[in-house]
Tab-separated table of C-alpha atoms and ligand atoms in Angstrom:
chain	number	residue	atom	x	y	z
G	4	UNK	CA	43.400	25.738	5.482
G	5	UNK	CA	46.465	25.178	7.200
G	6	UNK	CA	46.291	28.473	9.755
G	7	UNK	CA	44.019	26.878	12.139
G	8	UNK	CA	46.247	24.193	14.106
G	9	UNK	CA	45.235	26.084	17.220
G	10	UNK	CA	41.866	24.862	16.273
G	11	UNK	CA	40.954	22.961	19.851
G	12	UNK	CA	42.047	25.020	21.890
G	13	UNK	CA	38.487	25.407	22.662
G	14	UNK	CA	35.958	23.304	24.430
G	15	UNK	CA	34.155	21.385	21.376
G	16	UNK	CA	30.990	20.099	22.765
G	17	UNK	CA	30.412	16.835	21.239
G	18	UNK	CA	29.512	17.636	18.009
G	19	UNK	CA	27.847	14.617	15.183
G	20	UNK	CA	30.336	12.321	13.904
G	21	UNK	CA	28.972	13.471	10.113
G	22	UNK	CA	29.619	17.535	11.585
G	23	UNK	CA	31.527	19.643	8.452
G	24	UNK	CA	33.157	22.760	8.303
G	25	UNK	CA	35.346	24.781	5.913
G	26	UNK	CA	36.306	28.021	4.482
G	27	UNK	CA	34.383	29.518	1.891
G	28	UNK	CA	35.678	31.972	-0.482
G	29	UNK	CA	32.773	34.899	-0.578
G	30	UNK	CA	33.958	36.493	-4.122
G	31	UNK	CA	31.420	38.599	-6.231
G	32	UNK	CA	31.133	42.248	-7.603
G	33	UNK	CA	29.962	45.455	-5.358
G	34	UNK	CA	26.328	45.291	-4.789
G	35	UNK	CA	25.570	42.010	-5.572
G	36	UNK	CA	23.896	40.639	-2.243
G	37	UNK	CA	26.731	39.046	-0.526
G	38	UNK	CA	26.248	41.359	2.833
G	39	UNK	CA	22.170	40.491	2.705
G	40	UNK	CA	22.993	36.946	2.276
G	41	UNK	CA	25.410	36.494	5.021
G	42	UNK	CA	22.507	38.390	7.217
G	43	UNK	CA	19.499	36.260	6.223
G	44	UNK	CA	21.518	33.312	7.208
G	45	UNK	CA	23.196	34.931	10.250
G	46	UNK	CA	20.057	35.157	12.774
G	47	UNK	CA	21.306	34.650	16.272
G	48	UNK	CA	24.334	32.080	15.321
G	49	UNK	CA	26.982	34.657	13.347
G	50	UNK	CA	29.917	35.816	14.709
G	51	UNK	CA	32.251	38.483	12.728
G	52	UNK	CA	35.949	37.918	13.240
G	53	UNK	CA	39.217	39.237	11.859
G	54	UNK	CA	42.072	37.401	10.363
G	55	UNK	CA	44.836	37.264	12.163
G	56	UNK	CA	47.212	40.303	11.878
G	57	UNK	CA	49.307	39.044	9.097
G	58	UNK	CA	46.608	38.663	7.099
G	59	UNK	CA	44.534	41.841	7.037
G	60	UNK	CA	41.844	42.159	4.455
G	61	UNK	CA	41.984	38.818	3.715
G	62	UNK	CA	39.802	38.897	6.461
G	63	UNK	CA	36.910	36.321	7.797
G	64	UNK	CA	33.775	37.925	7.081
G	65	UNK	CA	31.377	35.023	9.070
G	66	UNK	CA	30.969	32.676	10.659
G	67	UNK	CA	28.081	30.450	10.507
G	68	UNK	CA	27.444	27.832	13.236
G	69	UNK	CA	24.580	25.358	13.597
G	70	UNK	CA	24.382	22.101	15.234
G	71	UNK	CA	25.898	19.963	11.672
G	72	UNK	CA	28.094	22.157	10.361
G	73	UNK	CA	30.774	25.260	11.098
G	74	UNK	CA	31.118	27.541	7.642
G	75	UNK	CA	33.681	30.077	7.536
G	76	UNK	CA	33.358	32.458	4.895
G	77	UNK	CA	36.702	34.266	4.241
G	78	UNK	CA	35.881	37.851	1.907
G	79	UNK	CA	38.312	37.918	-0.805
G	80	UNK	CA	38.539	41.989	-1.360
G	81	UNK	CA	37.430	42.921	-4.771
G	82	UNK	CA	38.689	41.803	-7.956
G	83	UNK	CA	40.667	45.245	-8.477
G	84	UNK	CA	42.775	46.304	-11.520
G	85	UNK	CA	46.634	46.513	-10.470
G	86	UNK	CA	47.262	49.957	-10.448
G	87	UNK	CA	48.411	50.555	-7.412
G	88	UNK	CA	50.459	48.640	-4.746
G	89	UNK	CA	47.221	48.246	-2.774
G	90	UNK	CA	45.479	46.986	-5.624
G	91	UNK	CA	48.369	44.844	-6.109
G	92	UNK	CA	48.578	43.575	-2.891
G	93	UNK	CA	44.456	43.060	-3.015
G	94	UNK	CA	44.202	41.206	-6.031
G	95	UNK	CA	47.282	38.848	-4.720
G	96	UNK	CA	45.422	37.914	-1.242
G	97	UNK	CA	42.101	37.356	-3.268
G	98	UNK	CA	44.131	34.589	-5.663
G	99	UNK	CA	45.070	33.049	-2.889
G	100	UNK	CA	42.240	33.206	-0.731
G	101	UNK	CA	40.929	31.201	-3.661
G	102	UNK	CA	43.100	27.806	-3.676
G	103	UNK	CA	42.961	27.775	0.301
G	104	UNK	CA	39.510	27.616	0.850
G	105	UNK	CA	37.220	24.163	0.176
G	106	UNK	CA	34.761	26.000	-1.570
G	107	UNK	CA	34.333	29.357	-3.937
G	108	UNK	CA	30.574	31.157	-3.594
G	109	UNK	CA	30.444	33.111	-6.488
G	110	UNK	CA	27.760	35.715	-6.076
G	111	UNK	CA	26.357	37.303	-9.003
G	112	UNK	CA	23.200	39.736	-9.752
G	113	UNK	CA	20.549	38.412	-11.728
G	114	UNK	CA	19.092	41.113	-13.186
G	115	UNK	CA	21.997	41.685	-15.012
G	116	UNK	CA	24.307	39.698	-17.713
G	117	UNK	CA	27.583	39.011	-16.954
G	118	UNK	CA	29.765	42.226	-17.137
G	119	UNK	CA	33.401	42.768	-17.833
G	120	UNK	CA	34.137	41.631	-13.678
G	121	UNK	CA	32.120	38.837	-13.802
G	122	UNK	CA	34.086	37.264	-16.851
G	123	UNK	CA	37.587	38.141	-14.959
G	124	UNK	CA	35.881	36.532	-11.720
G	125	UNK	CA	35.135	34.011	-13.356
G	126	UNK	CA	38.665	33.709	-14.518
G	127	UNK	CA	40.328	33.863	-11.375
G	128	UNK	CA	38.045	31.128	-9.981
G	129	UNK	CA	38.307	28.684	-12.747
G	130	UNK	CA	40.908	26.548	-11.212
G	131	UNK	CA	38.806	25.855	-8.764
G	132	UNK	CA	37.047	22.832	-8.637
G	133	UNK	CA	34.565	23.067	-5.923
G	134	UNK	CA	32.232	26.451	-6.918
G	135	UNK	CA	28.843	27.696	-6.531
G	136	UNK	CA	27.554	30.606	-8.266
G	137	UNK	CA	24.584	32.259	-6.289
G	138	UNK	CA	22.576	34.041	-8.553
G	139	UNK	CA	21.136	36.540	-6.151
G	140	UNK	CA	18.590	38.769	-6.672
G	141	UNK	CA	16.010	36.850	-9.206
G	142	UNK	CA	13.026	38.842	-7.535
G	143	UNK	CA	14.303	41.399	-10.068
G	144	UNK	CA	13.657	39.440	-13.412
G	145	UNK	CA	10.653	38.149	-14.989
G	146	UNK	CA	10.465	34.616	-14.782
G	147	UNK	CA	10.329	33.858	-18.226
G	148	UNK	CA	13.895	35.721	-18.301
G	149	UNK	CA	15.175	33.796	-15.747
G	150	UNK	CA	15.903	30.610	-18.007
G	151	UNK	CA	18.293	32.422	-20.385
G	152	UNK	CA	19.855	34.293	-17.530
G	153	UNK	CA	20.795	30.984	-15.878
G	154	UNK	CA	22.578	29.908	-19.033
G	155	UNK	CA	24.646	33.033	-19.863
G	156	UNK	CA	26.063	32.487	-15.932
G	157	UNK	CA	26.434	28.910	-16.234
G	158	UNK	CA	28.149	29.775	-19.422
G	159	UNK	CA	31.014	31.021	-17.467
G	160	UNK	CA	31.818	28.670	-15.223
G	161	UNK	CA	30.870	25.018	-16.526
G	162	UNK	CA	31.917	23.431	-13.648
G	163	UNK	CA	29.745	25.189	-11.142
G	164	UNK	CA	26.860	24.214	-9.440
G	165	UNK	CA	24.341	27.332	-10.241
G	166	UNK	CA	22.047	27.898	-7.717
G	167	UNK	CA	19.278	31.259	-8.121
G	168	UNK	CA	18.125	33.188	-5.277
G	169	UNK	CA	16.304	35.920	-3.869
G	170	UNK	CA	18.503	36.875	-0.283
G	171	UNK	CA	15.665	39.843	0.310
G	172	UNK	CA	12.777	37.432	-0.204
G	173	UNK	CA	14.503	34.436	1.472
G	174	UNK	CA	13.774	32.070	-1.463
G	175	UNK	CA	16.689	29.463	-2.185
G	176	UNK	CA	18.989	30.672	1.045
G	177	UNK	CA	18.305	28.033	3.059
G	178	UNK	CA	18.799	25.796	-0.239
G	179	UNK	CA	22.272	27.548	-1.045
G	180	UNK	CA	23.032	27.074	2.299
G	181	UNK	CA	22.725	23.125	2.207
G	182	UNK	CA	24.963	22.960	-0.820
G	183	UNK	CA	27.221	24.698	0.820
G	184	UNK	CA	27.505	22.652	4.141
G	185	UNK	CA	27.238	19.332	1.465
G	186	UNK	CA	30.134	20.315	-0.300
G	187	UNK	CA	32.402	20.794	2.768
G	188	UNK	CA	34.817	17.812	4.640
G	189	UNK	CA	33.822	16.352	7.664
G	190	UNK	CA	35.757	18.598	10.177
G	191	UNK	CA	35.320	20.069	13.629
G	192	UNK	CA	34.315	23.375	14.893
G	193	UNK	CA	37.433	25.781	13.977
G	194	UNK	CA	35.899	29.044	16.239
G	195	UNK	CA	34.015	28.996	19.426
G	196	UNK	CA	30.956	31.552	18.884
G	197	UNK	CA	31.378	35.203	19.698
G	198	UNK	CA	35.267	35.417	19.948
G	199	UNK	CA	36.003	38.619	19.248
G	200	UNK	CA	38.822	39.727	20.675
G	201	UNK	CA	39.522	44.004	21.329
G	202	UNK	CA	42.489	44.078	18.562
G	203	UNK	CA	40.539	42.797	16.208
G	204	UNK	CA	36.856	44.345	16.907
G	205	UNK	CA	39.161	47.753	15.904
G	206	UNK	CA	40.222	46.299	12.796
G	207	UNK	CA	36.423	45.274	12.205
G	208	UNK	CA	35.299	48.899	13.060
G	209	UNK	CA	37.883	50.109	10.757
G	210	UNK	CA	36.505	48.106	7.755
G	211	UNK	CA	33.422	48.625	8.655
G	212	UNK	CA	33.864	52.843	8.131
G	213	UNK	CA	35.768	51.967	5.288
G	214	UNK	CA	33.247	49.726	3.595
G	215	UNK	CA	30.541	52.921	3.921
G	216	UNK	CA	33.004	55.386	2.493
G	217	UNK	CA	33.585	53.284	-0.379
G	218	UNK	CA	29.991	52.555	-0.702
G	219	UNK	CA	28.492	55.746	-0.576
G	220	UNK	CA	31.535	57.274	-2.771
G	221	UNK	CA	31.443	54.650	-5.176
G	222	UNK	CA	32.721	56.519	-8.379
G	223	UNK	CA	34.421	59.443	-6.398
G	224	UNK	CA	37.024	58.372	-4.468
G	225	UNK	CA	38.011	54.793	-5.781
G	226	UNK	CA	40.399	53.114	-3.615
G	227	UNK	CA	42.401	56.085	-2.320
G	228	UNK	CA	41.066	55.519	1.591
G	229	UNK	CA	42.398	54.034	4.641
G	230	UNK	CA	40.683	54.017	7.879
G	231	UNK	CA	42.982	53.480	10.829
G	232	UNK	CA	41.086	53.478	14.737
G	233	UNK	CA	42.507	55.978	16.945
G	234	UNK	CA	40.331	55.313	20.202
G	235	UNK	CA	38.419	52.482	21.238
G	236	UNK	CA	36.761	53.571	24.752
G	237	UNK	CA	34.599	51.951	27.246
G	238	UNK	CA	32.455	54.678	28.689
G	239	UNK	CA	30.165	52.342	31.210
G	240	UNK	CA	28.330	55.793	32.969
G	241	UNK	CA	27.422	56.585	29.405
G	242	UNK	CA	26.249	53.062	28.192
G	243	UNK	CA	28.473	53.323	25.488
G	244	UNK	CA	31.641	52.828	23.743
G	245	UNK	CA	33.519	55.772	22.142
G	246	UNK	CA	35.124	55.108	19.096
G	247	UNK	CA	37.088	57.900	16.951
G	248	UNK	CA	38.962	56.809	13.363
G	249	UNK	CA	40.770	58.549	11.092
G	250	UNK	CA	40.168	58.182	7.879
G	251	UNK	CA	43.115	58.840	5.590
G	252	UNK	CA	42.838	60.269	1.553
G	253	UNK	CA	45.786	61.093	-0.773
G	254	UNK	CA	44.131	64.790	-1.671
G	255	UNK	CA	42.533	67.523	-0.602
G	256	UNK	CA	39.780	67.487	-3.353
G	257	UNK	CA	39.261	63.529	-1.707
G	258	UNK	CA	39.003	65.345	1.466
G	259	UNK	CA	36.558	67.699	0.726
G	260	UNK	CA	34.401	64.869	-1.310
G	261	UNK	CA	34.442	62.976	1.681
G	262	UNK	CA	33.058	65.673	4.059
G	263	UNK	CA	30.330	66.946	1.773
G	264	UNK	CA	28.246	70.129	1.717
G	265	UNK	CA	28.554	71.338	5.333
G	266	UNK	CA	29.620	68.211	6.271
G	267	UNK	CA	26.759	66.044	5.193
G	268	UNK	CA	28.629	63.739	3.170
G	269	UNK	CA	30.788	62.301	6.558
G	270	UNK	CA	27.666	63.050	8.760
G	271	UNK	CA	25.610	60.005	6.373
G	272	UNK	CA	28.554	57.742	6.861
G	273	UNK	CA	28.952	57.984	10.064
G	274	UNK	CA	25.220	57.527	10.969
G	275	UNK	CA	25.735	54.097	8.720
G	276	UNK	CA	28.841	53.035	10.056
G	277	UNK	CA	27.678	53.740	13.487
G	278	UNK	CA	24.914	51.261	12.923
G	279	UNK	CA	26.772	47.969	11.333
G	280	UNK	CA	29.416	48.845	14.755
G	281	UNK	CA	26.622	49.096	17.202
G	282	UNK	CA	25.287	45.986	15.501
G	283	UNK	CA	28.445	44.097	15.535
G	284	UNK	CA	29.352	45.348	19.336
G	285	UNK	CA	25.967	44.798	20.489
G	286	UNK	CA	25.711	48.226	22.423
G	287	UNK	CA	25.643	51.951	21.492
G	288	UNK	CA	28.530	53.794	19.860
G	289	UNK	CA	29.894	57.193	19.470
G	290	UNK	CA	31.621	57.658	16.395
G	291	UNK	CA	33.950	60.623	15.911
G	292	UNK	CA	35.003	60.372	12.270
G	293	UNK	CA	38.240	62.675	11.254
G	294	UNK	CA	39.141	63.016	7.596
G	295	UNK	CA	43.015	63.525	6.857
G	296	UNK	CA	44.653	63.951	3.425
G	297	UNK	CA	48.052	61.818	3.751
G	298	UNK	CA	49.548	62.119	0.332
G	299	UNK	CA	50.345	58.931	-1.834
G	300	UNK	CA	49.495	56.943	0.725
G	301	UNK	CA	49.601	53.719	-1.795
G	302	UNK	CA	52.502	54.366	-3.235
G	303	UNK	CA	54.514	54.285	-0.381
G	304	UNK	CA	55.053	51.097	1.500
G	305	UNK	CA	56.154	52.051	4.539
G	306	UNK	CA	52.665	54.230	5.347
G	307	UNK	CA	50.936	51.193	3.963
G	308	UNK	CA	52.629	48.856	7.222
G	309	UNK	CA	51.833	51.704	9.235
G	310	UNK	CA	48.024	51.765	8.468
G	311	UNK	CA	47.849	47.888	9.287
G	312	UNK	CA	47.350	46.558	5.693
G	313	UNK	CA	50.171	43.362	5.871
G	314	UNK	CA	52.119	43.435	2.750
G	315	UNK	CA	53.040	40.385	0.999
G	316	UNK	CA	57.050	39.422	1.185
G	317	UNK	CA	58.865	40.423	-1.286
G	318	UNK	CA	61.133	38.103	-3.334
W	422	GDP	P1	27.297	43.530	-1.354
W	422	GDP	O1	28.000	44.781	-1.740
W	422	GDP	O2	27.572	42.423	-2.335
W	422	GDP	O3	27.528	43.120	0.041
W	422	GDP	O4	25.731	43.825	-1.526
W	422	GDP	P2	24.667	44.198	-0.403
W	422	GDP	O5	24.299	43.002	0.392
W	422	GDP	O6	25.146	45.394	0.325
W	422	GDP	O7	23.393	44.542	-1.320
W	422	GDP	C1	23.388	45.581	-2.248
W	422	GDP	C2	21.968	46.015	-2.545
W	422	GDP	O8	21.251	44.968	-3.196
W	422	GDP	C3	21.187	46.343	-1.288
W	422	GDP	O9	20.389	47.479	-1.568
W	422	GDP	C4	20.325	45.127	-1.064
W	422	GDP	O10	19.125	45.412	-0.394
W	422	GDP	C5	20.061	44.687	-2.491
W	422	GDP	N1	19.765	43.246	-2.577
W	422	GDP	C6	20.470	42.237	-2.021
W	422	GDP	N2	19.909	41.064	-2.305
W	422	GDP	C7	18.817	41.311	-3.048
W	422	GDP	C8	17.790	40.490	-3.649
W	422	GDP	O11	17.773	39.268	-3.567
W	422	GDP	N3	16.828	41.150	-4.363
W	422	GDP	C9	16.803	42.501	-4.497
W	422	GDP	N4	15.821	43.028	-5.202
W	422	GDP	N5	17.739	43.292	-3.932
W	422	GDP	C10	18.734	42.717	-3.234
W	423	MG	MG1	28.755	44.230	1.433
């Protein structure tokens, strides 16, 4: 990937002379496992970054360092249906997150068939050469299904190397892991650990509010959120850092999905966002969520700058 010439401007300790690295393109449906899997092989050695600014949401979800090998793995936002300029803009930055990275980790759910996403996944990634599908979640089937399951996923990407995995149990991460490393170049260390600059921890925060209101609001209120930081605080004689986000809906009726019965709806976000941020800051958080209805927010590019999402140039 071509956006990392500033790449030693670090100290690079002397690393093997066989050390890899690359980007991997994390692509797969809602719910599949690719969250768990990044966390059973994060440990003590991950590191959550941003893009840069130009880039947002085509964001780097991880970073996994060990002694042989730096992988990045860039999150391609979901394979959306154009219907909006958001989606628009989303489905462009996951095509190209595709041809720029070295390697395409498809993960899928076993205990399912390929649906309708998976096929137009598939699709998208087909161009591809180097791919592996992860089928996650085997736990789930019965092993005599497992056989058939295989071969209606390798079925749709021939290609692929098809590797099946449980990321709850641990069984085949550390294998998916080694085909991963094997099927990057020989390259240097692109990120010291742990650089996580203030600009982009509140983009991270931001993402991560979003990611609970989409999760836990799946059907409701699709795509029509935006969550934009307001204050990022040190507060030392508290031990902790105040955070308060708006997050921004096109309607009222979002609005009042969002906050729930007496507010229980924004209360259970919260509490989980709270938790991936005090994970990713490493110290305790105050979150002070606000909801606010900004209308057509997707329609109207100008509000979409202003939010932070980078829109592709036109012509
Ligand atoms: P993401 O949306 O793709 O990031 O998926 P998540 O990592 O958030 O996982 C979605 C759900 O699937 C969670 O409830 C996980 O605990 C569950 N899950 C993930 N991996 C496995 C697995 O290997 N086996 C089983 N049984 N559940 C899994
Ligand atoms: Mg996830």
């Amino acid at each position: 990937m071509n956006d990392c010439n500033d790449v030693t401007s670090f100290p690079q300790e002397a690393l093997p002379p066989d050390h890899r690295s690359g980007f991997v393109a994390l692509v797969g449906k809602p719910n599949v496992g690719k969250s768990t899997l990044l966390n059973a092989w994060a440990g003590q050695k991950i590191a959550i970054v941003s893009e840069k600014p130009q880039t947002t949401r085509n964001r780097i979800r991880a970073i996994v360092t060990k002694p042989e090998a730096q992988v990045i793995f860039v999150d391609t936002p979901g394979i959306h249906e154009p219907h909006h300029k958001l989606g628009e803009f989303m489905v462009e930055t996951a095509t190209r997150a595709v041809p720029d990275a070295d390697l395409v980790l498809f993960v899928a759910d076993a205990s399912h068939p390929p649906s309708h996403e998976d096929r137009s996944i598939a699709k998208l990634i087909a161009p591809k050469g180097a791919t592996i599908i992860a089928l996650n979640k085997v736990d789930l089937l019965p092993s005599a299904a497992l056989k058939t399951r295989l071969a209606e996923y390798a079925a749709l990407c021939e290609h692929a190397l098809l590797m099946p995995l449980s990321a709850t149990e641990g069984t085949g991460v550390s294998e998916l892991m080694s085909a991963v490393i094997d099927r990057l170049p020989l390259g240097p260390r692109y990120y010291p650990e742990d650089q996580v600059t203030d600009r982009e921890e509140r983009f991270i925060v931001a993402e991560l509010v979003r990611e609970q209101v989409l999760e836990q609001l799946r059907q409701e209120v699709p795509h029509s959120v935006a969550v934009l930081v307001d204050e990022f605080k040190e507060r030392p004689e508290k031990g902790l850092i105040y955070i308060s986000a708006n997050v921004f809906v096109e309607r009222e009726s979002q609005k009042g999905i969002i906050i729930g019965q007496a507010g229980s709806r924004l209360k259970a976000i919260g509490r989980a966002a709270r938790q991936e941020i005090q994970h990713l800051l490493g110290c305790k958080v105050y979150l002070d969520l606000w909801v606010k209805v900004k209308k057509n927010w997707r329609k109207d590019e100008n509000e979409l700058r202003r939010l932070g999402y980078a829109l592709p140039k036109k012509g």
